[in-house]
XYZ file of C-alpha atoms in Angstrom:
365
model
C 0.000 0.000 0.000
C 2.881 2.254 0.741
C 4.506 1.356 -2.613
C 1.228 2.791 -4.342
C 1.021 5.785 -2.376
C 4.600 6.942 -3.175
C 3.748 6.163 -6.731
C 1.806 8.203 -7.057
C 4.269 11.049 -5.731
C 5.776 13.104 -8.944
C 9.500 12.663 -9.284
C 9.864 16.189 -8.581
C 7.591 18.793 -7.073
C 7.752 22.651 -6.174
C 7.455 23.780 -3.036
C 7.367 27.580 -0.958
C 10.374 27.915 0.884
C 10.409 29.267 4.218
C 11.404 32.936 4.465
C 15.307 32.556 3.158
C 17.724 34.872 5.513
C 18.159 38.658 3.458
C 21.810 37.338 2.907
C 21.495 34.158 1.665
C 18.733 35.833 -0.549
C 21.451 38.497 -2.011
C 23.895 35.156 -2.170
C 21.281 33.931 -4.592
C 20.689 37.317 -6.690
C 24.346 37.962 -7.071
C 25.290 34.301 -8.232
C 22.088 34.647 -10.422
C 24.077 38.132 -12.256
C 27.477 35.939 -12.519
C 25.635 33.014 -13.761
C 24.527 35.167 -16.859
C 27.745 36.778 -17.056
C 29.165 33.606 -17.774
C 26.528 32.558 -20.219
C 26.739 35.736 -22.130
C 30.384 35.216 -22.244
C 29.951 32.283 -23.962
C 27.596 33.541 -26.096
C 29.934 36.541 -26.901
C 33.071 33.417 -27.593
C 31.024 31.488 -29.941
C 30.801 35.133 -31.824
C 34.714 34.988 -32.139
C 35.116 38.101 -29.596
C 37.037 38.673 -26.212
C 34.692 38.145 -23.225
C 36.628 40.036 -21.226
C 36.914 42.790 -23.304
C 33.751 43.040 -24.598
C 32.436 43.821 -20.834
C 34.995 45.838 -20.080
C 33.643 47.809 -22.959
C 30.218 47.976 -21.553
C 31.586 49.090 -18.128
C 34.122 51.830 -20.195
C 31.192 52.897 -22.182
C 28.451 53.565 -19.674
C 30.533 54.442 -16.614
C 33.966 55.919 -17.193
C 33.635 59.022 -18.834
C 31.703 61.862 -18.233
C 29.852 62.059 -21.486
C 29.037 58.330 -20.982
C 27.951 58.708 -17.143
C 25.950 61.404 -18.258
C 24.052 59.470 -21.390
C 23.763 56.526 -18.465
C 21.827 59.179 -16.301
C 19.405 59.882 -18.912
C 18.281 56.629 -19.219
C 18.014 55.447 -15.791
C 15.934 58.455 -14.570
C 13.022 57.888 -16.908
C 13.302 54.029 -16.240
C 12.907 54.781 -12.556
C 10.308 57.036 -12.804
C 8.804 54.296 -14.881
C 8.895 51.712 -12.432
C 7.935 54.613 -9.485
C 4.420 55.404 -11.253
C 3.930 51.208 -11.225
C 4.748 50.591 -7.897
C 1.878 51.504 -6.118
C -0.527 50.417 -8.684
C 1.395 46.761 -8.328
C 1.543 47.036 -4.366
C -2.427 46.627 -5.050
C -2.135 43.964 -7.303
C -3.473 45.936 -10.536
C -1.767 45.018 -13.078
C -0.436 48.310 -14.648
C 0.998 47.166 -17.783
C -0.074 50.912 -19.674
C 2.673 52.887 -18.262
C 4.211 52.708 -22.224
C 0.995 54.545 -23.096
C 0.610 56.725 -20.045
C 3.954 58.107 -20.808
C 3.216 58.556 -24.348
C 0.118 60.942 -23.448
C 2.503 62.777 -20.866
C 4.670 63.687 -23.586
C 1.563 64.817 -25.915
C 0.328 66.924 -23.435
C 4.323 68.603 -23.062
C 4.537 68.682 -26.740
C 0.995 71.157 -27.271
C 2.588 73.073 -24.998
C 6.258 73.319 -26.936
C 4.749 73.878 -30.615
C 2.168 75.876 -29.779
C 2.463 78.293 -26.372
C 6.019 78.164 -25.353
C 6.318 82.063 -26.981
C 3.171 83.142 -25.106
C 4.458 81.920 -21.454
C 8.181 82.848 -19.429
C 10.684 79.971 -19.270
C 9.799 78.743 -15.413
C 6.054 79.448 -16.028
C 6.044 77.162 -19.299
C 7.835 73.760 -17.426
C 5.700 74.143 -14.318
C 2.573 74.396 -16.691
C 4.142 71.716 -18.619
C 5.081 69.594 -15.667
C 1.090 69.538 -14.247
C -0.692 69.465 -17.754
C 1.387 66.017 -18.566
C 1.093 64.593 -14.704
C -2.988 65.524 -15.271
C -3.531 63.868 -18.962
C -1.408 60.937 -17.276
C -3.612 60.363 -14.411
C -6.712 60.946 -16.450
C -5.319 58.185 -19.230
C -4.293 55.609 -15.691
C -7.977 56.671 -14.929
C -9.428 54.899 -17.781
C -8.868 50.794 -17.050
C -9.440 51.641 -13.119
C -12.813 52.900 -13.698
C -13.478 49.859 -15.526
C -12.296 47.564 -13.117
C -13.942 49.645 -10.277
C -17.109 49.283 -11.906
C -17.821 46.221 -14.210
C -14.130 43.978 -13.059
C -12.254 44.004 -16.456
C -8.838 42.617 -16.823
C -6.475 45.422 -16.534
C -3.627 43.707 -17.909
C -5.284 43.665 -21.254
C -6.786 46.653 -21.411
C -3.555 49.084 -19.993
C -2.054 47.153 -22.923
C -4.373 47.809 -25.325
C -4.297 51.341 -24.236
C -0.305 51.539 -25.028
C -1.575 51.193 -28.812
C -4.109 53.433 -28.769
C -1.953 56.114 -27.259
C 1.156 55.542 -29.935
C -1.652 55.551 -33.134
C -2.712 58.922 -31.950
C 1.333 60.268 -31.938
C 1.955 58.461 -35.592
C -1.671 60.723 -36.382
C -0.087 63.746 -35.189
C 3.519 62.994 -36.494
C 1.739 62.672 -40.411
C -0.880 65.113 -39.742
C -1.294 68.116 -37.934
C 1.844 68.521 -36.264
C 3.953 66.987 -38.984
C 7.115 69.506 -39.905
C 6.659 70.592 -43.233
C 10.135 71.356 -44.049
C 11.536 67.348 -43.621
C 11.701 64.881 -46.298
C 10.136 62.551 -43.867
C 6.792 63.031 -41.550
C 8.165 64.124 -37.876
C 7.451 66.511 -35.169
C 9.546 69.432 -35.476
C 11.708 69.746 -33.009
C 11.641 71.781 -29.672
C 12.177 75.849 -29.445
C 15.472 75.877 -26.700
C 12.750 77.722 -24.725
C 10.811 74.257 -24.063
C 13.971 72.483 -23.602
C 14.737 71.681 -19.769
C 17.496 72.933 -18.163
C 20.729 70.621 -17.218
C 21.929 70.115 -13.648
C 25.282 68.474 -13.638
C 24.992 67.908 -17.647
C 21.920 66.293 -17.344
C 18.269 67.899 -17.282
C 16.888 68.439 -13.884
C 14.556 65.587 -14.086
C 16.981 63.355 -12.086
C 16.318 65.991 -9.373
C 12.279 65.050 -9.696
C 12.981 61.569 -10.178
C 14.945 61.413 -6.926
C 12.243 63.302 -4.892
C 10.071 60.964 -5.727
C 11.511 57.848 -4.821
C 11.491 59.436 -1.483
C 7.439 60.116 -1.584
C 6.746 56.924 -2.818
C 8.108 55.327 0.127
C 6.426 57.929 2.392
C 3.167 57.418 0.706
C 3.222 53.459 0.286
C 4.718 52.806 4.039
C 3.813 55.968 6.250
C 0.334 56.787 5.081
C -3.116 56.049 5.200
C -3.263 55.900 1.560
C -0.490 53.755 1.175
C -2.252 51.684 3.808
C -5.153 51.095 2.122
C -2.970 50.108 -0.854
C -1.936 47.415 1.015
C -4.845 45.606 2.050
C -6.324 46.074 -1.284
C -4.079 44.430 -2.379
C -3.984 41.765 0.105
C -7.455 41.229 0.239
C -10.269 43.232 -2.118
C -12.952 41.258 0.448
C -10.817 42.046 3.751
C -10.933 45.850 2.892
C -14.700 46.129 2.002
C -15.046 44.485 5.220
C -12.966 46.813 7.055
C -15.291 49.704 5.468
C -12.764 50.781 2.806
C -13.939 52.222 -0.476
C -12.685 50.199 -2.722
C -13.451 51.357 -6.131
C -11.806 54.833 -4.607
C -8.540 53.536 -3.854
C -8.451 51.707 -7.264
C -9.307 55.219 -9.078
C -7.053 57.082 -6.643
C -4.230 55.072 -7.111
C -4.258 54.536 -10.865
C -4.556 58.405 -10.976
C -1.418 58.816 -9.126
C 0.304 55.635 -11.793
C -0.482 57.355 -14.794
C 0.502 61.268 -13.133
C 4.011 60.058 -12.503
C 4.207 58.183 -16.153
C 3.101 61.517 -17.433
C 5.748 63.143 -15.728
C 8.446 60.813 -17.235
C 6.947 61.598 -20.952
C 7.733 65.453 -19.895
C 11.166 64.627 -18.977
C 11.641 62.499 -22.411
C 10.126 64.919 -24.234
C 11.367 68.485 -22.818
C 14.694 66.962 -21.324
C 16.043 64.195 -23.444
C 14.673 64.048 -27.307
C 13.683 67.754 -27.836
C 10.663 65.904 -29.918
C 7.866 63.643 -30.160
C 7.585 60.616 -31.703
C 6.236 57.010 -31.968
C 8.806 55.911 -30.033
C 9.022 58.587 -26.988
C 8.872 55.726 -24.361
C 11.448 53.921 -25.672
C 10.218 50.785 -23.628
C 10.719 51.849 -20.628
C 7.322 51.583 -18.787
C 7.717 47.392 -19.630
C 11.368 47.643 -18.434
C 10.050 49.456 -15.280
C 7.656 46.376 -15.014
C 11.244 44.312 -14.381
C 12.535 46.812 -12.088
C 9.467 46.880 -10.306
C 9.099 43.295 -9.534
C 13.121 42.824 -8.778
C 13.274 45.274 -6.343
C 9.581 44.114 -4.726
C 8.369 47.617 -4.773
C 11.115 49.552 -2.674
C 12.054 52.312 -4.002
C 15.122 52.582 -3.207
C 16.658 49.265 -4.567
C 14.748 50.576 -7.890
C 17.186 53.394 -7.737
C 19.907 50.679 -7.931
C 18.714 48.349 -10.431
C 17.377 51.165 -12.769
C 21.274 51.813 -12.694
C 22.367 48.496 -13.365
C 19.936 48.128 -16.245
C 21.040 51.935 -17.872
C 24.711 50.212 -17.647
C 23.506 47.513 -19.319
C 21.769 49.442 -22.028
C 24.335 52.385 -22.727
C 27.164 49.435 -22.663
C 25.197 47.440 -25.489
C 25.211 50.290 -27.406
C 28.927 50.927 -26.859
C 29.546 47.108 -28.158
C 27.606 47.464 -31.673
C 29.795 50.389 -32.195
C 33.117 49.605 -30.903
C 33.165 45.438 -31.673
C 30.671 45.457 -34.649
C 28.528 43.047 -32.508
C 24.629 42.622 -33.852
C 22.371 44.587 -31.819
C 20.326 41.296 -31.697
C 23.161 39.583 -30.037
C 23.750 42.435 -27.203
C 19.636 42.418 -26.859
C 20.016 38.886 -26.203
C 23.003 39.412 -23.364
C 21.263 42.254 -21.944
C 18.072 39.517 -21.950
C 20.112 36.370 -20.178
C 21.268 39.105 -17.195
C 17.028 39.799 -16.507
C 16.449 36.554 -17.087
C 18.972 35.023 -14.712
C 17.975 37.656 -12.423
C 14.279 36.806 -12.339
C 15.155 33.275 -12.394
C 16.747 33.843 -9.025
C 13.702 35.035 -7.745
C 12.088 31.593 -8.049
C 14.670 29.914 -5.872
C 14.594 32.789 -2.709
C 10.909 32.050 -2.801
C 10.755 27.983 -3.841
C 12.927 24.981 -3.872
C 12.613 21.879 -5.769
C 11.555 18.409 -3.578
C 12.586 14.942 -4.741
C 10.208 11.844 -4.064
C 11.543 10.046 -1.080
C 12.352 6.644 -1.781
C 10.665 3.809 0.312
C 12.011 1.337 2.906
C 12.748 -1.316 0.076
C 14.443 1.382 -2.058
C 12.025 1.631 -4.384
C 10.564 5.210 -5.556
């Protein structure tokens, strides 16, 4: 009888482990990182290049010169404030996967403004008017799939996604349309009067400054507040919290609003502070990056600040490679992909382990 019960045992199951020690955890994550180093450096071998030199390259060309530290800079701050706007929306469990389009209407909103009123309003006046419009049209476009699910329960993962494409087809409308610049062979929005370009702190635009003070008032707001509170058990329990006399559709609304406001915020910054334009391509992939950065860092914002750094290295350095060693930008994609991958993959083992079917007395399975 004991024979057919252990039969019927897989070979190999998955089980939770118990809460691993924050060390051993950061034993894992690190070995995770060298694991993929080693696997890209194979990769880069069978390519007939230098391992060693080929990272070397990505740590010379992101980190080690000022122009390069700088270009770093401005694409870790909007991938931070990327995976800022999801946190709290993911600390509730909704499924924010529309930051890509939430940025996108940020940077329409900042673009009306830089083609069409920047003479009529002073320099500080313009980016502070600039700054609120895109944080507004943000929160009003995060607004959209939380009123949804508030009222009738849709799937927000497929309809903040959905949302992404509506949001670029309106840009490639304006880009061939009414905002196209007559004077190019090809349709683009002309681009920005130095007026409605942000100025640089420390060679790069003062966005980093913004970015920074608000990976302080996220953690405020998600860990020191009522608000952030409620976040919580919402996203613990939806039942729990209508229990507890919390409005529920409120908090969903609220919270989105605040999502989409920071997203918009980032499509300023890209807009006013980095490309001087608009385009089909403003977001650049960032707000699914941030979705990586988000879940890697398990909300804190301060270990976002860390691996949004990690992940600009990773991306300046790729560039560095196609230029210096002639490597494909498929192949650095795909290194830059085995690093995240490894890196979520550790993630599985802090938080499960595999278990083997004992074997019985008789030394059978």
């Amino acid at each position: 009888m004991a024979y057919e019960n252990t039969k019927k045992e897989p070979l190999i199951r998955i089980a939770k482990r118990p809460e691993l020690p924050s060390g051993k955890a950061m034993l894992i994550r690190f070995s995770s990182v060298l694991v993929a180093l080693l696997i890209g450096g194979l990769l880069i071998l069978a390519l007939g290049y230098n391992p060693a030199a080929v990272y070397g390259d990505i740590v010379k060309g992101s980190l080690l010169s000022g122009t390069a530290l700088k270009a770093t800079a401005k694409i870790a701050v909007p991938l931070l404030g990327a995976a800022l706007a999801i946190a709290p929306a993911f600390k509730m469990k909704f499924w924010n996967c529309g930051a890509e389009g939430q940025i996108t209407v940020g940077a329409i909103a900042s673009t009306f403004f830089a083609l069409k009123l920047v003479e009529d309003l002073p320099g500080p006046v313009f980016f502070v008017v600039t700054f609120v419009i895109s944080a507004i049209v943000g929160g009003l476009w995060g607004l959209i799939p939380a009123f949804f699910k508030a009222r009738w329960g849709t799937n927000e993962t497929l309809f903040t996604l959905m949302l992404n494409y509506i949001a670029i087809g309106f840009v490639k409308y304006l880009r061939i349309g009414p905002w196209m610049d007559k004077g190019q062979m090809f349709p683009k929005v002309p681009m920005f009067d130095r007026a409605a370009r942000l100025p640089d702190v420390f060679g790069v635009h003062i966005g980093w400054i913004i970015i920074l003070a608000l990976v302080i008032f996220i953690y405020i707001y998600m860990t020191r507040t009522k608000h952030g509170y409620e976040i919580a058990v919402v996203g613990e329990s939806v039942s729990t919290a209508r229990y507890s006399g919390m409005n529920v559709p409120k908090i969903i609304m609220r919270t989105m609003f605040l999502s989409g406001a920071i997203s918009g915020i980032v499509g300023w910054m890209l807009v006013c502070g980095t490309n001087y334009t608009l385009s089909d391509t403003t977001a650049n992939g960032y707000g699914f990056t941030a979705i990586v950065v988000a879940w890697l860092s398990k909300l804190n914002p301060f270990v976002m600040v860390l691996i949004s750094a990690f992940l600009a290295v990773l991306r300046k350095g790729s560039n560095t490679i196609q230029t210096n060693f002639g490597i494909p930008a498929s192949a650095s994609e795909v290194l830059t992909g085995l690093i995240l991958l490894c890196m979520l993959g550790s993630e599985f083992f802090i938080r499960y382990r595999f278990v083997f079917r004992k074997k019985t007395v008789g030394g059978e399975d």
